C-alpha cells in the first residue's frame, strides 16, 4: 500500500507537482493519465525516489519513506519495481545477466538461485529463448518484456510503469500489455503511466487524471471513461479518442 | 659504418624497444587505475574530491612531462631525505614508470570522465531502481560501457606514451632512444641508430593502431 500526502515538486521556478495526495491499496491497478508534461513521470519518479520531492510525505505500507534513514529507505525502495519507457536494459549484459545481476549483488542470492528465478520470470514473459541475447539484438517489445522480468526478479510488492509501451511499434504494444495484464491478474499492485486507454479502462481498476501538476479527477476506471466528471478530463478524452 | 648493424647491436636496441613498450604498457595500466579513481572524484558530489581531481589533472597536464620526470627522479629523493634523514637511490626505470603513469593518469582522467558522462542516464537509473550499489554499478555497467566509447582516444594515449617514454632517456633508463644514443656514441655515428630507433618506434605505433582498429570493429559487432 502506498500513500502520498501533499507532494510538491519544482524544477527551478517550474512547479511540476502541486499538492498531490493519493492512496493506492494492495492489488490495485492505477492508471496515471493526462496530457504530456502534466507531471505523470515526475510523480512516479518521486514515489520511487528517483526524484526527491520538495515537500510532502510518502508512506509505504504505513511507514514513512525517509531518504535520511538510509538502510530502511533502501529496503523500502526494493519493494518497488520500476519499468521505464526506454527499457534501460544494461547494454553490455545479456538478458539473463540483466536479470541476475541485482539478485546476486543486491538481494544476496546465490548464482544458482538467481539463475533459476531469472529463468522462471523470463519464461513467464515469454523471453526464456532469448536469455543469452544482448539487448541490441531484441525488438522493442522483447526488450520491454525482459525489463519487466528483470524488475520482477527482485520480488517487488508493487510495480511502477512509466509509459511502458510508448516507445514501441504498434504491433508490439499488445505483447507487453498482455504481460502486464497477466501480472495484474496475479494480484500485483501497479501504477501505470499510460496512453493506452483500452488498457486503463479494461485492466486498470482506477484512473488518476493529472493536468499541469494537479490531480484533476480520480475515479474507478469504468466510471471515469463512461462518465468523466470534470470538463478537463472530458476534453482530454475527446482528444485521445479519435472518431 | 656497416659494422654497426651487428646482431648484438640490433638486439641491444630491440631490448631498448622492449623497455619502451613495457614502460608504456605499465604506465597506461597504472594511469588507467588513476584515471578511474580521479574521474570518479571529479564526478563526485563531494567538493573536496572534485577539488582533488581538478588539482591532479591541472598539475600533470599543465607542466612539462620532462619536468615531472626530473621531479620524481631528482626532487622526490630530496624530499625523502629531508623527512627521513636517509638517502634514497632512485631507480630510473621505476621512477620513469611512476612519472609516466601519473602523467598519463591525468589525461586518462579526462577521457574516462567524458566516457562515464557519455553513458545513458537510463543505465544509472536502472541500477538505482534495482538497488545495485555504487561499486557494482561502476564495475559492471558504467565503466565497461564508458571504456567502449573511449577506446580510440585511449589507444592514442598509449601511442603517445610509447613516444613519450623516450623522455626517460634523460634520467638514464636504457629505453629505445637511449639505446640509440649509446650506440651512436660508441660508433661516432648517430644517423644509423636514430633511423633504426625511428623504424622500431613506427613499427610499434603502426601495429598498435592497426590492432585497435580490428578490436574496435570486433566490439562494434557485439552490439
Ligand atoms: N529533470 C527535469 N528538469 C527540468 N524540468 C523537468 C525535469 N523533469 C521534468 N520536467 C518538467 O516537468 C514537467 C512534467 O514532466 P513529466 O513529469 O515528465 O511529464 P509527463 O510525464 O506527464 O509527460 C514538464 O514540463 C517537464 O518539462
Ligand atoms: Mg512522462
CSV table of C-alpha atoms and ligand atoms in Angstrom, one decimal:
chain,number,residue,atom,x,y,z
A,1,UNK,CA,0.0,0.0,0.0
A,2,UNK,CA,1.3,3.4,-0.9
A,3,UNK,CA,0.1,6.8,0.3
A,4,UNK,CA,1.2,10.2,-1.0
A,5,UNK,CA,0.5,13.3,1.1
A,6,UNK,CA,0.7,16.9,-0.1
A,7,UNK,CA,3.6,16.3,-2.5
A,8,UNK,CA,5.2,19.3,-4.2
A,9,UNK,CA,8.0,19.2,-6.7
A,10,UNK,CA,9.5,22.1,-8.7
A,11,UNK,CA,12.3,22.2,-11.3
A,12,UNK,CA,13.7,25.6,-10.8
A,13,UNK,CA,10.8,28.0,-11.0
A,14,UNK,CA,8.6,25.5,-12.7
A,15,UNK,CA,6.1,23.7,-10.5
A,16,UNK,CA,5.8,20.1,-11.8
A,17,UNK,CA,3.7,18.8,-9.0
A,18,UNK,CA,1.3,20.8,-6.9
A,19,UNK,CA,0.0,19.3,-3.7
A,20,UNK,CA,-0.5,15.7,-4.8
A,21,UNK,CA,-2.3,13.4,-2.4
A,22,UNK,CA,-3.0,9.8,-3.5
A,23,UNK,CA,-3.6,6.4,-2.0
A,24,UNK,CA,-3.0,3.1,-3.7
A,25,UNK,CA,-4.3,-0.1,-2.0
A,26,UNK,CA,-2.8,-3.5,-2.4
A,27,UNK,CA,-3.8,-5.3,-5.6
A,28,UNK,CA,-5.0,-2.1,-7.3
A,29,UNK,CA,-4.0,-1.2,-10.8
A,30,UNK,CA,-4.0,2.6,-11.0
A,31,UNK,CA,-3.6,4.3,-14.4
A,32,UNK,CA,-2.0,7.7,-14.3
A,33,UNK,CA,-3.2,9.6,-17.3
A,34,UNK,CA,-3.0,13.1,-18.5
A,35,UNK,CA,-1.5,15.4,-21.2
A,36,UNK,CA,2.2,15.4,-21.9
A,37,UNK,CA,4.1,17.5,-19.4
A,38,UNK,CA,1.4,17.2,-16.7
A,39,UNK,CA,3.8,15.6,-14.2
A,40,UNK,CA,2.9,11.9,-14.6
A,41,UNK,CA,6.6,10.7,-14.8
A,42,UNK,CA,7.6,13.1,-12.1
A,43,UNK,CA,5.0,11.7,-9.7
A,44,UNK,CA,6.0,8.1,-10.5
A,45,UNK,CA,9.7,9.0,-10.1
A,46,UNK,CA,9.1,10.8,-6.8
A,47,UNK,CA,7.3,7.7,-5.5
A,48,UNK,CA,10.2,5.5,-6.3
A,49,UNK,CA,12.8,8.1,-5.1
A,50,UNK,CA,14.4,8.7,-8.5
A,51,UNK,CA,13.4,12.3,-7.8
A,52,UNK,CA,13.2,13.9,-4.4
A,53,UNK,CA,10.1,15.9,-3.7
A,54,UNK,CA,10.4,19.4,-2.3
A,55,UNK,CA,7.8,18.7,0.4
A,56,UNK,CA,5.2,16.1,1.2
A,57,UNK,CA,5.3,12.6,2.6
A,58,UNK,CA,5.2,9.2,1.0
A,59,UNK,CA,4.2,6.2,3.1
A,60,UNK,CA,4.9,2.6,2.0
A,61,UNK,CA,2.8,0.1,4.0
A,62,UNK,CA,2.1,2.7,6.5
A,63,UNK,CA,5.7,3.7,7.1
A,64,UNK,CA,7.3,7.0,6.0
A,65,UNK,CA,9.8,6.8,3.2
A,66,UNK,CA,12.7,8.9,4.5
A,67,UNK,CA,15.9,9.1,2.5
A,68,UNK,CA,17.9,10.2,5.5
A,69,UNK,CA,17.1,6.8,7.1
A,70,UNK,CA,19.4,5.2,4.5
A,71,UNK,CA,19.2,1.5,5.4
A,72,UNK,CA,15.4,1.4,5.8
A,73,UNK,CA,14.9,3.6,2.7
A,74,UNK,CA,17.0,1.2,0.6
A,75,UNK,CA,14.8,-1.7,1.8
A,76,UNK,CA,11.7,0.2,1.1
A,77,UNK,CA,12.7,1.1,-2.4
A,78,UNK,CA,13.5,-2.6,-3.1
A,79,UNK,CA,9.8,-3.3,-2.6
A,80,UNK,CA,9.0,-1.3,-5.8
A,81,UNK,CA,9.9,-2.4,-9.3
A,82,UNK,CA,10.3,0.3,-12.0
A,83,UNK,CA,9.8,-0.1,-15.7
A,84,UNK,CA,11.0,2.7,-18.0
A,85,UNK,CA,9.7,3.9,-21.3
A,86,UNK,CA,13.1,3.2,-22.9
A,87,UNK,CA,13.6,-0.1,-21.2
A,88,UNK,CA,17.1,0.7,-19.8
A,89,UNK,CA,18.3,-2.8,-20.1
A,90,UNK,CA,22.1,-3.0,-19.4
A,91,UNK,CA,23.5,-2.8,-22.9
A,92,UNK,CA,26.7,-4.7,-22.0
A,93,UNK,CA,24.8,-7.7,-20.5
A,94,UNK,CA,22.7,-10.4,-21.9
A,95,UNK,CA,19.1,-10.7,-20.9
A,96,UNK,CA,19.9,-13.3,-18.4
A,97,UNK,CA,22.8,-11.3,-16.9
A,98,UNK,CA,20.4,-8.3,-16.7
A,99,UNK,CA,18.1,-10.4,-14.6
A,100,UNK,CA,20.7,-11.9,-12.4
A,101,UNK,CA,23.0,-9.0,-11.5
A,102,UNK,CA,20.9,-7.3,-8.9
A,103,UNK,CA,19.7,-10.6,-7.4
A,104,UNK,CA,23.3,-11.5,-6.6
A,105,UNK,CA,24.7,-8.1,-5.6
A,106,UNK,CA,21.7,-6.6,-4.0
A,107,UNK,CA,19.3,-9.4,-2.9
A,108,UNK,CA,22.2,-11.6,-1.8
A,109,UNK,CA,21.1,-14.7,-3.7
A,110,UNK,CA,23.4,-17.4,-4.9
A,111,UNK,CA,24.3,-17.7,-8.6
A,112,UNK,CA,22.1,-20.8,-8.9
A,113,UNK,CA,19.1,-19.2,-7.2
A,114,UNK,CA,19.4,-16.1,-9.3
A,115,UNK,CA,19.6,-18.2,-12.4
A,116,UNK,CA,16.5,-20.2,-11.5
A,117,UNK,CA,14.5,-17.2,-10.6
A,118,UNK,CA,15.6,-15.4,-13.8
A,119,UNK,CA,14.6,-18.2,-16.0
A,120,UNK,CA,11.3,-18.5,-14.2
A,121,UNK,CA,10.3,-14.9,-14.9
A,122,UNK,CA,11.8,-14.9,-18.4
A,123,UNK,CA,9.6,-17.9,-19.1
A,124,UNK,CA,6.6,-16.1,-17.7
A,125,UNK,CA,7.1,-13.1,-20.1
A,126,UNK,CA,8.0,-15.4,-23.0
A,127,UNK,CA,11.6,-14.5,-23.2
A,128,UNK,CA,13.4,-17.7,-22.0
A,129,UNK,CA,14.6,-18.4,-25.5
A,130,UNK,CA,16.3,-15.0,-25.6
A,131,UNK,CA,18.1,-15.3,-22.3
A,132,UNK,CA,21.5,-15.2,-23.9
A,133,UNK,CA,20.8,-12.4,-26.3
A,134,UNK,CA,22.2,-8.9,-25.9
A,135,UNK,CA,19.6,-6.1,-25.8
A,136,UNK,CA,20.7,-4.7,-29.1
A,137,UNK,CA,19.5,-7.9,-30.8
A,138,UNK,CA,16.0,-7.6,-29.4
A,139,UNK,CA,12.8,-5.9,-30.7
A,140,UNK,CA,11.3,-3.2,-28.6
A,141,UNK,CA,8.6,-5.5,-27.3
A,142,UNK,CA,11.1,-8.1,-26.3
A,143,UNK,CA,13.3,-5.5,-24.5
A,144,UNK,CA,10.4,-4.3,-22.5
A,145,UNK,CA,9.3,-7.8,-21.6
A,146,UNK,CA,12.9,-8.6,-20.5
A,147,UNK,CA,12.9,-5.3,-18.5
A,148,UNK,CA,9.7,-6.3,-16.7
A,149,UNK,CA,11.2,-9.8,-15.9
A,150,UNK,CA,14.3,-8.1,-14.6
A,151,UNK,CA,12.2,-6.0,-12.2
A,152,UNK,CA,10.1,-9.0,-11.1
A,153,UNK,CA,13.2,-11.0,-10.3
A,154,UNK,CA,13.6,-8.7,-7.3
A,155,UNK,CA,10.2,-9.8,-6.0
A,156,UNK,CA,8.7,-6.3,-5.6
A,157,UNK,CA,5.4,-5.8,-3.8
A,158,UNK,CA,4.5,-3.2,-6.3
A,159,UNK,CA,5.4,-2.3,-9.9
A,160,UNK,CA,5.6,1.2,-11.3
A,161,UNK,CA,5.4,1.6,-15.1
A,162,UNK,CA,6.3,4.8,-16.9
A,163,UNK,CA,4.8,4.6,-20.4
A,164,UNK,CA,6.0,1.1,-20.9
A,165,UNK,CA,4.6,0.9,-24.5
A,166,UNK,CA,5.2,4.4,-25.7
A,167,UNK,CA,8.5,3.6,-27.4
A,168,UNK,CA,7.1,0.6,-29.1
A,169,UNK,CA,6.0,-0.1,-32.7
A,170,UNK,CA,2.2,-0.6,-32.7
A,171,UNK,CA,2.4,-4.3,-33.3
A,172,UNK,CA,4.4,-4.9,-30.2
A,173,UNK,CA,2.3,-3.0,-27.8
A,174,UNK,CA,-0.1,-5.9,-27.1
A,175,UNK,CA,2.6,-8.4,-26.1
A,176,UNK,CA,3.7,-6.0,-23.4
A,177,UNK,CA,0.2,-5.1,-22.2
A,178,UNK,CA,-0.6,-8.8,-22.1
A,179,UNK,CA,2.3,-9.4,-19.7
A,180,UNK,CA,1.1,-6.6,-17.5
A,181,UNK,CA,-2.4,-7.8,-17.6
A,182,UNK,CA,-1.2,-11.2,-16.5
A,183,UNK,CA,0.7,-9.6,-13.6
A,184,UNK,CA,-2.4,-7.7,-12.6
A,185,UNK,CA,-4.4,-11.0,-12.6
A,186,UNK,CA,-1.9,-12.4,-10.1
A,187,UNK,CA,-2.6,-9.6,-7.8
A,188,UNK,CA,0.4,-7.3,-8.3
A,189,UNK,CA,-0.2,-3.8,-7.2
A,190,UNK,CA,0.6,-1.5,-10.2
A,191,UNK,CA,0.8,2.2,-11.0
A,192,UNK,CA,0.9,2.6,-14.7
A,193,UNK,CA,1.5,5.9,-16.6
A,194,UNK,CA,0.0,5.2,-20.0
A,195,UNK,CA,-1.7,6.5,-23.1
A,196,UNK,CA,-3.3,3.1,-23.7
A,197,UNK,CA,-6.8,4.0,-22.8
A,198,UNK,CA,-8.1,0.5,-23.6
A,199,UNK,CA,-5.7,-0.9,-21.1
A,200,UNK,CA,-6.6,1.7,-18.5
A,201,UNK,CA,-10.2,1.0,-18.9
A,202,UNK,CA,-10.3,-2.8,-19.1
A,203,UNK,CA,-7.3,-3.8,-17.0
A,204,UNK,CA,-6.9,-0.8,-14.7
A,205,UNK,CA,-9.1,-0.6,-11.6
A,206,UNK,CA,-8.8,3.1,-11.1
A,207,UNK,CA,-7.8,6.2,-13.1
A,208,UNK,CA,-6.0,9.2,-11.8
A,209,UNK,CA,-6.1,12.1,-14.2
A,210,UNK,CA,-3.4,14.7,-14.0
A,211,UNK,CA,-3.1,18.1,-15.6
A,212,UNK,CA,-0.5,20.8,-15.0
A,213,UNK,CA,0.9,19.1,-11.9
A,214,UNK,CA,-2.5,18.6,-10.2
A,215,UNK,CA,-4.9,15.7,-9.8
A,216,UNK,CA,-8.0,16.8,-11.6
A,217,UNK,CA,-10.0,13.7,-11.2
A,218,UNK,CA,-9.8,10.3,-9.7
A,219,UNK,CA,-12.3,7.5,-10.2
A,220,UNK,CA,-13.0,3.8,-10.9
A,221,UNK,CA,-11.9,3.1,-14.4
A,222,UNK,CA,-15.2,2.3,-15.9
A,223,UNK,CA,-16.9,5.3,-14.3
A,224,UNK,CA,-14.1,7.6,-15.4
A,225,UNK,CA,-14.3,6.6,-19.1
A,226,UNK,CA,-18.0,6.3,-19.4
A,227,UNK,CA,-18.8,9.4,-17.4
A,228,UNK,CA,-15.9,11.8,-16.7
A,229,UNK,CA,-16.8,14.3,-14.1
A,230,UNK,CA,-14.5,17.2,-15.0
A,231,UNK,CA,-14.6,19.3,-18.1
A,232,UNK,CA,-10.8,18.9,-18.5
A,233,UNK,CA,-11.0,15.1,-18.4
A,234,UNK,CA,-13.8,15.1,-20.9
A,235,UNK,CA,-11.7,17.5,-23.1
A,236,UNK,CA,-8.6,15.2,-22.8
A,237,UNK,CA,-10.6,12.1,-23.6
A,238,UNK,CA,-12.1,13.7,-26.6
A,239,UNK,CA,-8.6,14.4,-27.9
A,240,UNK,CA,-7.2,10.9,-27.3
A,241,UNK,CA,-10.2,9.0,-28.8
A,242,UNK,CA,-10.3,9.7,-32.5
A,243,UNK,CA,-13.7,9.5,-34.0
B,1,UNK,CA,79.5,2.3,-41.0
B,2,UNK,CA,78.2,-1.1,-41.8
B,3,UNK,CA,79.7,-2.8,-38.8
B,4,UNK,CA,77.0,-1.0,-36.6
B,5,UNK,CA,74.4,-3.4,-38.0
B,6,UNK,CA,75.5,-6.4,-35.9
B,7,UNK,CA,73.1,-8.9,-34.4
B,8,UNK,CA,74.3,-7.8,-30.9
B,9,UNK,CA,73.7,-4.1,-31.6
B,10,UNK,CA,70.2,-4.8,-33.1
B,11,UNK,CA,69.4,-6.9,-30.1
B,12,UNK,CA,70.6,-4.2,-27.8
B,13,UNK,CA,68.2,-1.8,-29.5
B,14,UNK,CA,65.4,-4.3,-29.5
B,15,UNK,CA,65.8,-4.7,-25.8
B,16,UNK,CA,65.5,-0.9,-25.6
B,17,UNK,CA,62.3,-1.0,-27.6
B,18,UNK,CA,61.1,-3.7,-25.3
B,19,UNK,CA,61.7,-1.4,-22.3
B,20,UNK,CA,59.9,1.4,-24.0
B,21,UNK,CA,56.9,-0.8,-24.8
B,22,UNK,CA,56.9,-2.2,-21.2
B,23,UNK,CA,57.1,1.2,-19.7
B,24,UNK,CA,54.2,2.4,-21.9
B,25,UNK,CA,52.1,-0.6,-21.1
B,26,UNK,CA,52.8,-0.3,-17.4
B,27,UNK,CA,52.0,3.4,-17.5
B,28,UNK,CA,48.8,3.1,-19.4
B,29,UNK,CA,47.6,0.4,-17.0
B,30,UNK,CA,48.6,2.3,-13.8
B,31,UNK,CA,47.4,5.5,-15.4
B,32,UNK,CA,44.1,3.8,-16.1
B,33,UNK,CA,43.6,3.0,-12.5
B,34,UNK,CA,44.5,6.5,-11.5
B,35,UNK,CA,42.2,7.8,-14.3
B,36,UNK,CA,39.2,5.8,-12.9
B,37,UNK,CA,39.8,7.0,-9.4
B,38,UNK,CA,40.2,10.7,-10.3
B,39,UNK,CA,37.4,10.6,-12.8
B,40,UNK,CA,35.1,9.3,-10.1
B,41,UNK,CA,36.5,12.1,-7.8
B,42,UNK,CA,35.7,14.7,-10.5
B,43,UNK,CA,32.2,13.4,-10.9
B,44,UNK,CA,31.5,13.0,-7.2
B,45,UNK,CA,29.2,15.3,-5.3
B,46,UNK,CA,31.8,15.8,-2.7
B,47,UNK,CA,33.5,19.2,-3.2
B,48,UNK,CA,36.8,18.1,-1.7
B,49,UNK,CA,37.1,15.1,-4.1
B,50,UNK,CA,36.2,17.4,-7.0
B,51,UNK,CA,38.9,19.7,-6.0
B,52,UNK,CA,41.5,16.9,-5.6
B,53,UNK,CA,40.5,15.6,-9.1
B,54,UNK,CA,40.9,19.0,-10.6
B,55,UNK,CA,44.2,19.8,-9.0
B,56,UNK,CA,45.7,16.5,-10.1
B,57,UNK,CA,44.6,16.9,-13.7
B,58,UNK,CA,45.7,20.5,-13.9
B,59,UNK,CA,49.2,19.9,-12.4
B,60,UNK,CA,50.0,16.9,-14.7
B,61,UNK,CA,48.6,18.4,-17.8
B,62,UNK,CA,49.9,21.9,-17.2
B,63,UNK,CA,53.6,21.2,-16.6
B,64,UNK,CA,56.1,19.6,-19.0
B,65,UNK,CA,56.5,15.9,-18.8
B,66,UNK,CA,60.2,16.2,-18.6
B,67,UNK,CA,59.9,18.4,-15.6
B,68,UNK,CA,57.7,15.8,-13.9
B,69,UNK,CA,60.2,13.0,-14.7
B,70,UNK,CA,63.0,15.1,-13.2
B,71,UNK,CA,60.9,16.0,-10.2
B,72,UNK,CA,60.3,12.3,-9.4
B,73,UNK,CA,63.9,11.4,-10.1
B,74,UNK,CA,65.8,14.3,-8.5
B,75,UNK,CA,63.2,16.1,-6.4
B,76,UNK,CA,61.4,13.3,-4.6
B,77,UNK,CA,64.7,11.9,-3.1
B,78,UNK,CA,65.4,15.3,-1.6
B,79,UNK,CA,62.0,15.3,0.0
B,80,UNK,CA,62.6,11.8,1.2
B,81,UNK,CA,66.0,12.8,2.7
B,82,UNK,CA,64.5,15.8,4.4
B,83,UNK,CA,61.8,13.8,6.0
B,84,UNK,CA,63.7,10.6,7.0
B,85,UNK,CA,67.2,11.8,7.1
B,86,UNK,CA,68.4,8.9,4.9
B,87,UNK,CA,69.3,8.9,1.3
B,88,UNK,CA,67.3,7.1,-1.3
B,89,UNK,CA,68.6,5.8,-4.6
B,90,UNK,CA,66.1,6.2,-7.3
B,91,UNK,CA,65.9,3.5,-9.9
B,92,UNK,CA,65.4,5.3,-13.2
B,93,UNK,CA,63.0,2.6,-14.6
B,94,UNK,CA,60.7,2.7,-11.6
B,95,UNK,CA,60.8,6.5,-11.4
B,96,UNK,CA,60.2,6.7,-15.1
B,97,UNK,CA,57.2,4.3,-14.8
B,98,UNK,CA,55.8,6.3,-11.9
B,99,UNK,CA,56.2,9.7,-13.7
B,100,UNK,CA,54.7,8.3,-17.0
B,101,UNK,CA,51.8,6.8,-15.0
B,102,UNK,CA,50.9,9.9,-13.2
B,103,UNK,CA,51.1,12.0,-16.3
B,104,UNK,CA,49.0,9.5,-18.3
B,105,UNK,CA,46.6,9.2,-15.4
B,106,UNK,CA,45.8,12.9,-15.7
B,107,UNK,CA,44.9,12.6,-19.4
B,108,UNK,CA,43.0,9.4,-18.8
B,109,UNK,CA,41.0,11.0,-16.0
B,110,UNK,CA,39.6,13.4,-18.6
B,111,UNK,CA,39.0,10.6,-21.1
B,112,UNK,CA,37.3,8.3,-18.6
B,113,UNK,CA,35.2,11.2,-17.2
B,114,UNK,CA,33.9,12.0,-20.6
B,115,UNK,CA,33.2,8.3,-21.2
B,116,UNK,CA,31.3,7.9,-18.0
B,117,UNK,CA,29.2,11.0,-18.7
B,118,UNK,CA,28.5,9.6,-22.2
B,119,UNK,CA,26.8,6.6,-20.7
B,120,UNK,CA,23.0,6.9,-21.0
B,121,UNK,CA,21.4,8.2,-17.8
B,122,UNK,CA,18.9,5.4,-18.0
B,123,UNK,CA,21.6,2.9,-17.2
B,124,UNK,CA,22.3,4.6,-13.9
B,125,UNK,CA,18.6,4.9,-13.1
B,126,UNK,CA,18.0,1.2,-13.9
B,127,UNK,CA,20.8,0.4,-11.4
B,128,UNK,CA,19.2,2.7,-8.8
B,129,UNK,CA,15.8,1.1,-9.1
B,130,UNK,CA,17.2,-2.4,-8.8
B,131,UNK,CA,19.1,-1.4,-5.6
B,132,UNK,CA,22.5,-2.0,-7.2
B,133,UNK,CA,25.3,-0.5,-5.1
B,134,UNK,CA,27.6,2.2,-6.5
B,135,UNK,CA,30.7,0.0,-6.7
B,136,UNK,CA,28.9,-2.8,-8.6
B,137,UNK,CA,27.2,-0.3,-10.8
B,138,UNK,CA,30.5,1.3,-11.8
B,139,UNK,CA,32.3,-2.0,-12.3
B,140,UNK,CA,29.6,-4.0,-14.1
B,141,UNK,CA,27.7,-1.4,-16.0
B,142,UNK,CA,29.0,2.1,-16.3
B,143,UNK,CA,32.8,1.6,-16.7
B,144,UNK,CA,32.5,-1.2,-19.3
B,145,UNK,CA,30.2,1.0,-21.4
B,146,UNK,CA,32.3,4.1,-20.8
B,147,UNK,CA,35.5,2.3,-21.9
B,148,UNK,CA,33.9,1.0,-25.0
B,149,UNK,CA,33.3,4.6,-26.2
B,150,UNK,CA,36.8,5.8,-25.5
B,151,UNK,CA,38.9,3.1,-27.0
B,152,UNK,CA,40.2,5.2,-29.9
B,153,UNK,CA,41.5,8.1,-27.7
B,154,UNK,CA,42.8,5.5,-25.2
B,155,UNK,CA,44.8,3.9,-27.9
B,156,UNK,CA,46.1,7.3,-29.0
B,157,UNK,CA,47.1,7.8,-25.4
B,158,UNK,CA,49.1,4.5,-25.4
B,159,UNK,CA,50.8,5.5,-28.6
B,160,UNK,CA,51.7,8.9,-27.1
B,161,UNK,CA,53.2,7.0,-24.1
B,162,UNK,CA,55.4,4.8,-26.3
B,163,UNK,CA,56.8,8.0,-27.8
B,164,UNK,CA,56.9,10.0,-24.5
B,165,UNK,CA,58.7,7.1,-22.8
B,166,UNK,CA,61.8,8.3,-24.7
B,167,UNK,CA,62.0,11.2,-22.3
B,168,UNK,CA,63.1,8.7,-19.6
B,169,UNK,CA,66.4,8.6,-21.5
B,170,UNK,CA,67.1,11.8,-19.7
B,171,UNK,CA,67.4,10.0,-16.4
B,172,UNK,CA,69.5,7.2,-17.8
B,173,UNK,CA,66.9,4.5,-18.4
B,174,UNK,CA,68.0,2.4,-21.2
B,175,UNK,CA,64.9,2.6,-23.4
B,176,UNK,CA,64.9,2.7,-27.2
B,177,UNK,CA,66.1,6.2,-27.7
B,178,UNK,CA,68.8,6.0,-25.1
B,179,UNK,CA,70.0,2.7,-26.7
B,180,UNK,CA,70.3,4.5,-30.0
B,181,UNK,CA,72.3,7.3,-28.3
B,182,UNK,CA,74.6,4.8,-26.7
B,183,UNK,CA,75.4,3.1,-30.0
B,184,UNK,CA,75.8,6.5,-31.6
B,185,UNK,CA,78.4,7.5,-29.2
B,186,UNK,CA,80.2,4.2,-29.5
B,187,UNK,CA,80.5,4.3,-33.3
B,188,UNK,CA,80.6,8.0,-33.8
B,189,UNK,CA,77.6,7.6,-35.9
B,190,UNK,CA,74.2,8.8,-34.7
B,191,UNK,CA,72.4,8.7,-38.0
B,192,UNK,CA,72.0,4.9,-38.3
B,193,UNK,CA,71.0,4.2,-34.7
B,194,UNK,CA,68.5,7.0,-34.9
B,195,UNK,CA,67.0,5.6,-38.1
B,196,UNK,CA,66.8,2.2,-36.6
B,197,UNK,CA,65.1,3.6,-33.5
B,198,UNK,CA,62.6,5.5,-35.7
B,199,UNK,CA,61.7,2.4,-37.6
B,200,UNK,CA,61.2,0.5,-34.3
B,201,UNK,CA,59.0,3.2,-32.9
B,202,UNK,CA,57.0,3.3,-36.1
B,203,UNK,CA,56.6,-0.4,-36.2
B,204,UNK,CA,55.2,-0.4,-32.6
B,205,UNK,CA,52.8,2.5,-33.2
B,206,UNK,CA,51.5,1.5,-36.5
B,207,UNK,CA,51.0,-2.1,-35.3
B,208,UNK,CA,49.0,-0.8,-32.3
B,209,UNK,CA,46.8,1.4,-34.4
B,210,UNK,CA,46.1,-1.5,-36.7
B,211,UNK,CA,45.3,-3.8,-33.8
B,212,UNK,CA,43.0,-1.3,-32.2
B,213,UNK,CA,41.0,-0.8,-35.4
B,214,UNK,CA,40.5,-4.5,-35.5
B,215,UNK,CA,39.4,-4.6,-31.9
B,216,UNK,CA,37.0,-1.7,-32.4
B,217,UNK,CA,35.4,-3.4,-35.4
B,218,UNK,CA,35.0,-6.6,-33.3
B,219,UNK,CA,33.4,-4.7,-30.4
B,220,UNK,CA,31.1,-2.8,-32.8
B,221,UNK,CA,29.7,-6.2,-34.0
B,222,UNK,CA,29.0,-7.4,-30.4
B,223,UNK,CA,26.3,-4.8,-30.0
C,1,LIG,N1,14.7,17.0,-14.6
C,1,LIG,C1,13.9,18.0,-15.1
C,1,LIG,N2,14.3,19.2,-15.1
C,1,LIG,C2,13.5,20.2,-15.5
C,1,LIG,N3,12.2,20.1,-15.8
C,1,LIG,C3,11.7,18.9,-15.8
C,1,LIG,C4,12.5,17.7,-15.4
C,1,LIG,N4,11.7,16.7,-15.4
C,1,LIG,C5,10.5,17.1,-15.8
C,1,LIG,N5,10.5,18.4,-16.0
C,1,LIG,C6,9.4,19.2,-16.4
C,1,LIG,O1,8.3,18.9,-15.6
C,1,LIG,C7,7.1,18.8,-16.3
C,1,LIG,C8,6.4,17.5,-16.1
C,1,LIG,O2,7.2,16.5,-16.7
C,1,LIG,P1,6.9,14.9,-16.7
C,1,LIG,O3,6.6,14.5,-15.3
C,1,LIG,O4,7.9,14.2,-17.4
C,1,LIG,O5,5.5,15.0,-17.5
C,1,LIG,P2,4.7,13.8,-18.2
C,1,LIG,O6,5.4,12.5,-17.8
C,1,LIG,O7,3.3,13.9,-17.7
C,1,LIG,O8,4.8,14.0,-19.6
C,1,LIG,C9,7.4,19.0,-17.8
C,1,LIG,O9,7.1,20.4,-18.1
C,1,LIG,C10,8.9,18.8,-17.8
C,1,LIG,O10,9.5,19.7,-18.8
C,2,LIG,MG1,6.4,11.1,-18.9
